[in-house]
Amino acid sequence: MGKITMTGTAKRSVPYDRMKLTLDISTAEATSSKAAAKAEAQCEELLGILQEKGFGLSQIKVEGVSAGAVRPELQNGGNTAIFTASHRITLDLDFHMGTINFFTGLISENGWDIALDTSFSVSDKMKIRKELLKEALEDSRAKAEMIAGSIGQRICGIDEVQASGSFYGENDSIMSCGGSMLRAKALLSDQLSAAEETISESITVVWIIE
């Protein structure tokens, strides 16, 4: 009876199917109250339009609200205090390039002081990792069986297992919305697909042979 240590690997490229949109509403005015009022008005206007388009307000999250921050500016030859205010909201959605285009168009059409940031992720990543671990284990066993067979031995058990994994892409991340249905005019870029994330797993097994 002896042992064979063999590492098995498995890798899969998976298209992003989720996206997180972050909208930063940021205003600057001569007084704190004016800046806060403007930011609040733009936020309310945005939320009203989203609600009309079928977005559920319960699925829109607030990540931060600030008001009264002072930013020194050089104005008319002297130092003038400019007050800022901001609201940050996020939406977790199915990936659809048309939805991103809808938001960029909405911001442009209304002249809002809103910055849009997007991040993408793969749903069910844990399920994919489990599948890859199984594939990596099968890869390790196949390699070990080949070596054991070459010396007239066979696999009869496992002595030790060590697993590790990695991924290359964006972050993890619910609501569905087809972007092409949000505007009267569709864009060619609405049809663009998402990039892919590469997920890999490896498992090192000490196989018992006899």
PDB file of C-alpha atoms in Angstrom:
ATOM      1  CA  MET A   1       0.000   0.000   0.000  1.00  0.00           C
ATOM      2  CA  GLY A   2       1.266   3.472  -0.886  1.00  0.00           C
ATOM      3  CA  LYS A   3       0.238   7.036  -1.600  1.00  0.00           C
ATOM      4  CA  ILE A   4       0.113   9.407  -4.587  1.00  0.00           C
ATOM      5  CA  THR A   5      -0.300  13.176  -4.196  1.00  0.00           C
ATOM      6  CA  MET A   6      -2.011  14.761  -7.198  1.00  0.00           C
ATOM      7  CA  THR A   7      -3.460  18.223  -7.875  1.00  0.00           C
ATOM      8  CA  GLY A   8      -6.579  18.531 -10.006  1.00  0.00           C
ATOM      9  CA  THR A   9      -7.797  21.791 -11.536  1.00  0.00           C
ATOM     10  CA  ALA A  10     -10.963  23.126 -13.152  1.00  0.00           C
ATOM     11  CA  LYS A  11     -11.703  26.520 -14.708  1.00  0.00           C
ATOM     12  CA  ARG A  12     -14.726  28.191 -16.247  1.00  0.00           C
ATOM     13  CA  SER A  13     -15.357  31.568 -17.893  1.00  0.00           C
ATOM     14  CA  VAL A  14     -18.800  32.873 -16.960  1.00  0.00           C
ATOM     15  CA  PRO A  15     -20.475  36.006 -18.410  1.00  0.00           C
ATOM     16  CA  TYR A  16     -21.511  38.633 -15.878  1.00  0.00           C
ATOM     17  CA  ASP A  17     -25.271  38.429 -15.368  1.00  0.00           C
ATOM     18  CA  ARG A  18     -25.709  40.957 -12.556  1.00  0.00           C
ATOM     19  CA  MET A  19     -24.817  44.632 -12.274  1.00  0.00           C
ATOM     20  CA  LYS A  20     -24.799  47.202  -9.511  1.00  0.00           C
ATOM     21  CA  LEU A  21     -25.548  50.785 -10.505  1.00  0.00           C
ATOM     22  CA  THR A  22     -24.393  53.529  -8.135  1.00  0.00           C
ATOM     23  CA  LEU A  23     -25.818  57.004  -8.660  1.00  0.00           C
ATOM     24  CA  ASP A  24     -24.092  59.885  -6.870  1.00  0.00           C
ATOM     25  CA  ILE A  25     -26.214  63.027  -6.753  1.00  0.00           C
ATOM     26  CA  SER A  26     -23.868  65.862  -5.839  1.00  0.00           C
ATOM     27  CA  THR A  27     -24.688  69.588  -5.715  1.00  0.00           C
ATOM     28  CA  ALA A  28     -22.810  72.772  -4.795  1.00  0.00           C
ATOM     29  CA  GLU A  29     -24.445  76.050  -3.785  1.00  0.00           C
ATOM     30  CA  ALA A  30     -23.682  79.242  -1.891  1.00  0.00           C
ATOM     31  CA  THR A  31     -25.482  77.980   1.234  1.00  0.00           C
ATOM     32  CA  SER A  32     -25.807  74.606   2.886  1.00  0.00           C
ATOM     33  CA  SER A  33     -29.604  74.707   2.779  1.00  0.00           C
ATOM     34  CA  LYS A  34     -29.676  75.417  -0.975  1.00  0.00           C
ATOM     35  CA  ALA A  35     -27.232  72.596  -1.708  1.00  0.00           C
ATOM     36  CA  ALA A  36     -29.234  70.131   0.421  1.00  0.00           C
ATOM     37  CA  ALA A  37     -32.532  71.201  -1.145  1.00  0.00           C
ATOM     38  CA  LYS A  38     -31.190  70.844  -4.693  1.00  0.00           C
ATOM     39  CA  ALA A  39     -29.742  67.377  -4.010  1.00  0.00           C
ATOM     40  CA  GLU A  40     -32.990  66.254  -2.405  1.00  0.00           C
ATOM     41  CA  ALA A  41     -35.068  67.618  -5.292  1.00  0.00           C
ATOM     42  CA  GLN A  42     -32.978  65.797  -7.891  1.00  0.00           C
ATOM     43  CA  CYS A  43     -33.140  62.577  -5.867  1.00  0.00           C
ATOM     44  CA  GLU A  44     -36.936  62.816  -5.550  1.00  0.00           C
ATOM     45  CA  GLU A  45     -37.314  63.558  -9.254  1.00  0.00           C
ATOM     46  CA  LEU A  46     -35.119  60.585 -10.150  1.00  0.00           C
ATOM     47  CA  LEU A  47     -37.002  58.228  -7.827  1.00  0.00           C
ATOM     48  CA  GLY A  48     -40.328  59.414  -9.240  1.00  0.00           C
ATOM     49  CA  ILE A  49     -39.250  58.609 -12.803  1.00  0.00           C
ATOM     50  CA  LEU A  50     -37.858  55.210 -11.780  1.00  0.00           C
ATOM     51  CA  GLN A  51     -41.122  54.366 -10.049  1.00  0.00           C
ATOM     52  CA  GLU A  52     -43.072  55.322 -13.184  1.00  0.00           C
ATOM     53  CA  LYS A  53     -40.814  53.023 -15.227  1.00  0.00           C
ATOM     54  CA  GLY A  54     -41.563  50.060 -12.996  1.00  0.00           C
ATOM     55  CA  PHE A  55     -38.602  50.075 -10.627  1.00  0.00           C
ATOM     56  CA  GLY A  56     -39.583  49.068  -7.095  1.00  0.00           C
ATOM     57  CA  LEU A  57     -38.521  51.647  -4.518  1.00  0.00           C
ATOM     58  CA  SER A  58     -37.985  48.858  -1.967  1.00  0.00           C
ATOM     59  CA  GLN A  59     -35.191  47.559  -4.185  1.00  0.00           C
ATOM     60  CA  ILE A  60     -33.380  50.905  -4.422  1.00  0.00           C
ATOM     61  CA  LYS A  61     -30.884  51.270  -1.585  1.00  0.00           C
ATOM     62  CA  VAL A  62     -29.445  54.398   0.042  1.00  0.00           C
ATOM     63  CA  GLU A  63     -25.687  54.151   0.633  1.00  0.00           C
ATOM     64  CA  GLY A  64     -25.062  57.653   1.932  1.00  0.00           C
ATOM     65  CA  VAL A  65     -26.415  61.182   2.434  1.00  0.00           C
ATOM     66  CA  SER A  66     -24.304  64.220   3.288  1.00  0.00           C
ATOM     67  CA  ALA A  67     -24.921  67.958   3.528  1.00  0.00           C
ATOM     68  CA  GLY A  68     -23.067  71.072   4.636  1.00  0.00           C
ATOM     69  CA  ALA A  69     -19.569  70.092   3.607  1.00  0.00           C
ATOM     70  CA  VAL A  70     -17.527  73.202   2.857  1.00  0.00           C
ATOM     71  CA  ARG A  71     -15.335  73.447  -0.221  1.00  0.00           C
ATOM     72  CA  PRO A  72     -13.195  76.625  -0.457  1.00  0.00           C
ATOM     73  CA  GLU A  73     -13.334  78.213  -3.902  1.00  0.00           C
ATOM     74  CA  LEU A  74     -11.595  81.200  -5.433  1.00  0.00           C
ATOM     75  CA  GLN A  75     -14.406  83.410  -6.656  1.00  0.00           C
ATOM     76  CA  ASN A  76     -14.370  87.055  -7.750  1.00  0.00           C
ATOM     77  CA  GLY A  77     -10.826  87.444  -6.515  1.00  0.00           C
ATOM     78  CA  GLY A  78     -11.554  86.225  -2.983  1.00  0.00           C
ATOM     79  CA  ASN A  79     -12.166  83.050  -1.013  1.00  0.00           C
ATOM     80  CA  THR A  80     -15.831  82.047  -0.997  1.00  0.00           C
ATOM     81  CA  ALA A  81     -17.201  79.043   0.830  1.00  0.00           C
ATOM     82  CA  ILE A  82     -19.186  76.714  -1.419  1.00  0.00           C
ATOM     83  CA  PHE A  83     -21.474  74.228   0.321  1.00  0.00           C
ATOM     84  CA  THR A  84     -22.042  70.752  -1.075  1.00  0.00           C
ATOM     85  CA  ALA A  85     -24.653  68.056  -0.547  1.00  0.00           C
ATOM     86  CA  SER A  86     -24.977  64.550  -1.901  1.00  0.00           C
ATOM     87  CA  HIS A  87     -27.216  61.489  -2.036  1.00  0.00           C
ATOM     88  CA  ARG A  88     -25.907  58.080  -3.098  1.00  0.00           C
ATOM     89  CA  ILE A  89     -28.327  55.369  -4.175  1.00  0.00           C
ATOM     90  CA  THR A  90     -27.708  51.907  -5.629  1.00  0.00           C
ATOM     91  CA  LEU A  91     -29.658  49.347  -7.626  1.00  0.00           C
ATOM     92  CA  ASP A  92     -28.830  45.637  -8.036  1.00  0.00           C
ATOM     93  CA  LEU A  93     -30.149  44.450 -11.399  1.00  0.00           C
ATOM     94  CA  ASP A  94     -29.892  41.786 -14.050  1.00  0.00           C
ATOM     95  CA  PHE A  95     -27.253  42.812 -16.587  1.00  0.00           C
ATOM     96  CA  HIS A  96     -28.691  44.689 -19.551  1.00  0.00           C
ATOM     97  CA  MET A  97     -26.700  47.275 -21.463  1.00  0.00           C
ATOM     98  CA  GLY A  98     -29.950  48.996 -22.390  1.00  0.00           C
ATOM     99  CA  THR A  99     -30.613  49.723 -18.718  1.00  0.00           C
ATOM    100  CA  ILE A 100     -27.239  51.459 -18.396  1.00  0.00           C
ATOM    101  CA  ASN A 101     -28.004  53.481 -21.526  1.00  0.00           C
ATOM    102  CA  PHE A 102     -31.372  54.416 -20.043  1.00  0.00           C
ATOM    103  CA  PHE A 103     -29.727  55.893 -16.948  1.00  0.00           C
ATOM    104  CA  THR A 104     -27.020  57.796 -18.826  1.00  0.00           C
ATOM    105  CA  GLY A 105     -29.671  59.220 -21.154  1.00  0.00           C
ATOM    106  CA  LEU A 106     -31.920  60.158 -18.252  1.00  0.00           C
ATOM    107  CA  ILE A 107     -29.116  62.039 -16.504  1.00  0.00           C
ATOM    108  CA  SER A 108     -28.175  63.878 -19.707  1.00  0.00           C
ATOM    109  CA  GLU A 109     -31.743  64.789 -20.667  1.00  0.00           C
ATOM    110  CA  ASN A 110     -32.543  66.246 -17.252  1.00  0.00           C
ATOM    111  CA  GLY A 111     -29.216  68.010 -16.718  1.00  0.00           C
ATOM    112  CA  TRP A 112     -28.831  66.436 -13.290  1.00  0.00           C
ATOM    113  CA  ASP A 113     -25.651  66.618 -11.191  1.00  0.00           C
ATOM    114  CA  ILE A 114     -25.424  62.821 -11.054  1.00  0.00           C
ATOM    115  CA  ALA A 115     -22.417  60.554 -11.559  1.00  0.00           C
ATOM    116  CA  LEU A 116     -23.136  56.952 -12.593  1.00  0.00           C
ATOM    117  CA  ASP A 117     -20.832  54.062 -11.730  1.00  0.00           C
ATOM    118  CA  THR A 118     -21.356  50.404 -12.649  1.00  0.00           C
ATOM    119  CA  SER A 119     -19.890  47.147 -11.381  1.00  0.00           C
ATOM    120  CA  PHE A 120     -20.640  43.645 -12.613  1.00  0.00           C
ATOM    121  CA  SER A 121     -20.840  40.236 -10.983  1.00  0.00           C
ATOM    122  CA  VAL A 122     -21.801  36.607 -11.489  1.00  0.00           C
ATOM    123  CA  SER A 123     -24.806  35.189  -9.653  1.00  0.00           C
ATOM    124  CA  ASP A 124     -24.748  31.681  -8.138  1.00  0.00           C
ATOM    125  CA  LYS A 125     -20.974  31.854  -7.810  1.00  0.00           C
ATOM    126  CA  MET A 126     -20.992  29.409  -4.899  1.00  0.00           C
ATOM    127  CA  LYS A 127     -22.891  26.870  -7.012  1.00  0.00           C
ATOM    128  CA  ILE A 128     -20.294  27.252  -9.782  1.00  0.00           C
ATOM    129  CA  ARG A 129     -17.442  26.834  -7.291  1.00  0.00           C
ATOM    130  CA  LYS A 130     -18.965  23.595  -5.977  1.00  0.00           C
ATOM    131  CA  GLU A 131     -19.257  22.275  -9.525  1.00  0.00           C
ATOM    132  CA  LEU A 132     -15.641  23.227 -10.237  1.00  0.00           C
ATOM    133  CA  LEU A 133     -14.429  21.542  -7.046  1.00  0.00           C
ATOM    134  CA  LYS A 134     -16.120  18.326  -8.174  1.00  0.00           C
ATOM    135  CA  GLU A 135     -14.491  18.641 -11.605  1.00  0.00           C
ATOM    136  CA  ALA A 136     -11.093  19.338  -9.992  1.00  0.00           C
ATOM    137  CA  LEU A 137     -11.468  16.249  -7.789  1.00  0.00           C
ATOM    138  CA  GLU A 138     -12.290  14.137 -10.846  1.00  0.00           C
ATOM    139  CA  ASP A 139      -9.245  15.605 -12.607  1.00  0.00           C
ATOM    140  CA  SER A 140      -7.018  14.704  -9.653  1.00  0.00           C
ATOM    141  CA  ARG A 141      -8.397  11.150  -9.520  1.00  0.00           C
ATOM    142  CA  ALA A 142      -7.956  10.622 -13.274  1.00  0.00           C
ATOM    143  CA  LYS A 143      -4.310  11.676 -13.056  1.00  0.00           C
ATOM    144  CA  ALA A 144      -3.702   9.499  -9.992  1.00  0.00           C
ATOM    145  CA  GLU A 145      -5.388   6.485 -11.604  1.00  0.00           C
ATOM    146  CA  MET A 146      -3.207   6.867 -14.687  1.00  0.00           C
ATOM    147  CA  ILE A 147      -0.022   6.880 -12.611  1.00  0.00           C
ATOM    148  CA  ALA A 148      -1.204   4.070 -10.319  1.00  0.00           C
ATOM    149  CA  GLY A 149      -2.175   1.942 -13.328  1.00  0.00           C
ATOM    150  CA  SER A 150       1.248   2.388 -14.868  1.00  0.00           C
ATOM    151  CA  ILE A 151       2.790   0.627 -11.846  1.00  0.00           C
ATOM    152  CA  GLY A 152       0.101  -2.039 -11.485  1.00  0.00           C
ATOM    153  CA  GLN A 153      -1.702  -0.335  -8.602  1.00  0.00           C
ATOM    154  CA  ARG A 154      -5.228   1.035  -8.102  1.00  0.00           C
ATOM    155  CA  ILE A 155      -6.862   3.815  -6.075  1.00  0.00           C
ATOM    156  CA  CYS A 156      -8.466   2.494  -2.885  1.00  0.00           C
ATOM    157  CA  GLY A 157      -9.090   5.641  -0.814  1.00  0.00           C
ATOM    158  CA  ILE A 158      -8.207   9.183   0.169  1.00  0.00           C
ATOM    159  CA  ASP A 159      -5.757  10.116   2.890  1.00  0.00           C
ATOM    160  CA  GLU A 160      -5.875  13.937   2.738  1.00  0.00           C
ATOM    161  CA  VAL A 161      -7.532  16.750   0.733  1.00  0.00           C
ATOM    162  CA  GLN A 162      -6.642  20.428   0.353  1.00  0.00           C
ATOM    163  CA  ALA A 163      -8.616  22.823  -1.869  1.00  0.00           C
ATOM    164  CA  SER A 164      -8.114  26.388  -3.070  1.00  0.00           C
ATOM    165  CA  GLY A 165      -9.766  28.669  -5.599  1.00  0.00           C
ATOM    166  CA  SER A 166      -9.592  32.041  -7.295  1.00  0.00           C
ATOM    167  CA  PHE A 167     -11.495  34.311  -9.630  1.00  0.00           C
ATOM    168  CA  TYR A 168     -10.604  37.178 -11.923  1.00  0.00           C
ATOM    169  CA  GLY A 169     -13.178  39.887 -12.408  1.00  0.00           C
ATOM    170  CA  GLU A 170     -15.393  42.235 -10.472  1.00  0.00           C
ATOM    171  CA  ASN A 171     -17.246  41.853  -7.240  1.00  0.00           C
ATOM    172  CA  ASP A 172     -20.164  39.766  -6.022  1.00  0.00           C
ATOM    173  CA  SER A 173     -23.583  41.027  -5.936  1.00  0.00           C
ATOM    174  CA  ILE A 174     -32.617  42.080  -7.408  1.00  0.00           C
ATOM    175  CA  MET A 175     -34.710  43.113  -9.748  1.00  0.00           C
ATOM    176  CA  SER A 176     -35.111  42.631 -13.504  1.00  0.00           C
ATOM    177  CA  CYS A 177     -35.559  45.357 -16.062  1.00  0.00           C
ATOM    178  CA  GLY A 178     -35.030  45.256 -19.815  1.00  0.00           C
ATOM    179  CA  GLY A 179     -33.364  48.504 -20.810  1.00  0.00           C
ATOM    180  CA  SER A 180     -34.800  48.568 -24.327  1.00  0.00           C
ATOM    181  CA  MET A 181     -38.279  48.804 -22.801  1.00  0.00           C
ATOM    182  CA  LEU A 182     -37.396  51.957 -20.836  1.00  0.00           C
ATOM    183  CA  ARG A 183     -36.911  54.247 -23.840  1.00  0.00           C
ATOM    184  CA  ALA A 184     -38.856  54.922 -27.005  1.00  0.00           C
ATOM    185  CA  LYS A 185     -35.711  54.601 -29.143  1.00  0.00           C
ATOM    186  CA  ALA A 186     -33.387  51.609 -28.928  1.00  0.00           C
ATOM    187  CA  LEU A 187     -29.628  51.959 -29.340  1.00  0.00           C
ATOM    188  CA  LEU A 188     -27.215  49.579 -31.039  1.00  0.00           C
ATOM    189  CA  SER A 189     -25.211  49.407 -27.826  1.00  0.00           C
ATOM    190  CA  ASP A 190     -28.298  48.034 -26.052  1.00  0.00           C
ATOM    191  CA  GLN A 191     -27.375  44.715 -27.659  1.00  0.00           C
ATOM    192  CA  LEU A 192     -23.840  44.569 -26.243  1.00  0.00           C
ATOM    193  CA  SER A 193     -23.130  41.578 -24.030  1.00  0.00           C
ATOM    194  CA  ALA A 194     -21.289  41.488 -20.729  1.00  0.00           C
ATOM    195  CA  ALA A 195     -17.641  40.603 -20.234  1.00  0.00           C
ATOM    196  CA  GLU A 196     -16.697  37.339 -18.523  1.00  0.00           C
ATOM    197  CA  GLU A 197     -15.253  36.381 -15.170  1.00  0.00           C
ATOM    198  CA  THR A 198     -12.870  33.436 -14.941  1.00  0.00           C
ATOM    199  CA  ILE A 199     -13.458  31.225 -11.916  1.00  0.00           C
ATOM    200  CA  SER A 200     -11.043  28.439 -11.057  1.00  0.00           C
ATOM    201  CA  GLU A 201     -10.664  25.806  -8.374  1.00  0.00           C
ATOM    202  CA  SER A 202      -7.843  23.421  -7.541  1.00  0.00           C
ATOM    203  CA  ILE A 203      -7.752  20.497  -5.163  1.00  0.00           C
ATOM    204  CA  THR A 204      -4.727  18.524  -3.969  1.00  0.00           C
ATOM    205  CA  VAL A 205      -5.507  14.966  -2.904  1.00  0.00           C
ATOM    206  CA  VAL A 206      -3.316  12.355  -1.285  1.00  0.00           C
ATOM    207  CA  TRP A 207      -4.680   9.143  -2.804  1.00  0.00           C
ATOM    208  CA  ILE A 208      -4.118   5.749  -1.182  1.00  0.00           C
ATOM    209  CA  ILE A 209      -3.083   3.062  -3.668  1.00  0.00           C
ATOM    210  CA  GLU A 210      -2.586  -0.684  -3.449  1.00  0.00           C
TER     211      GLU A 210
END
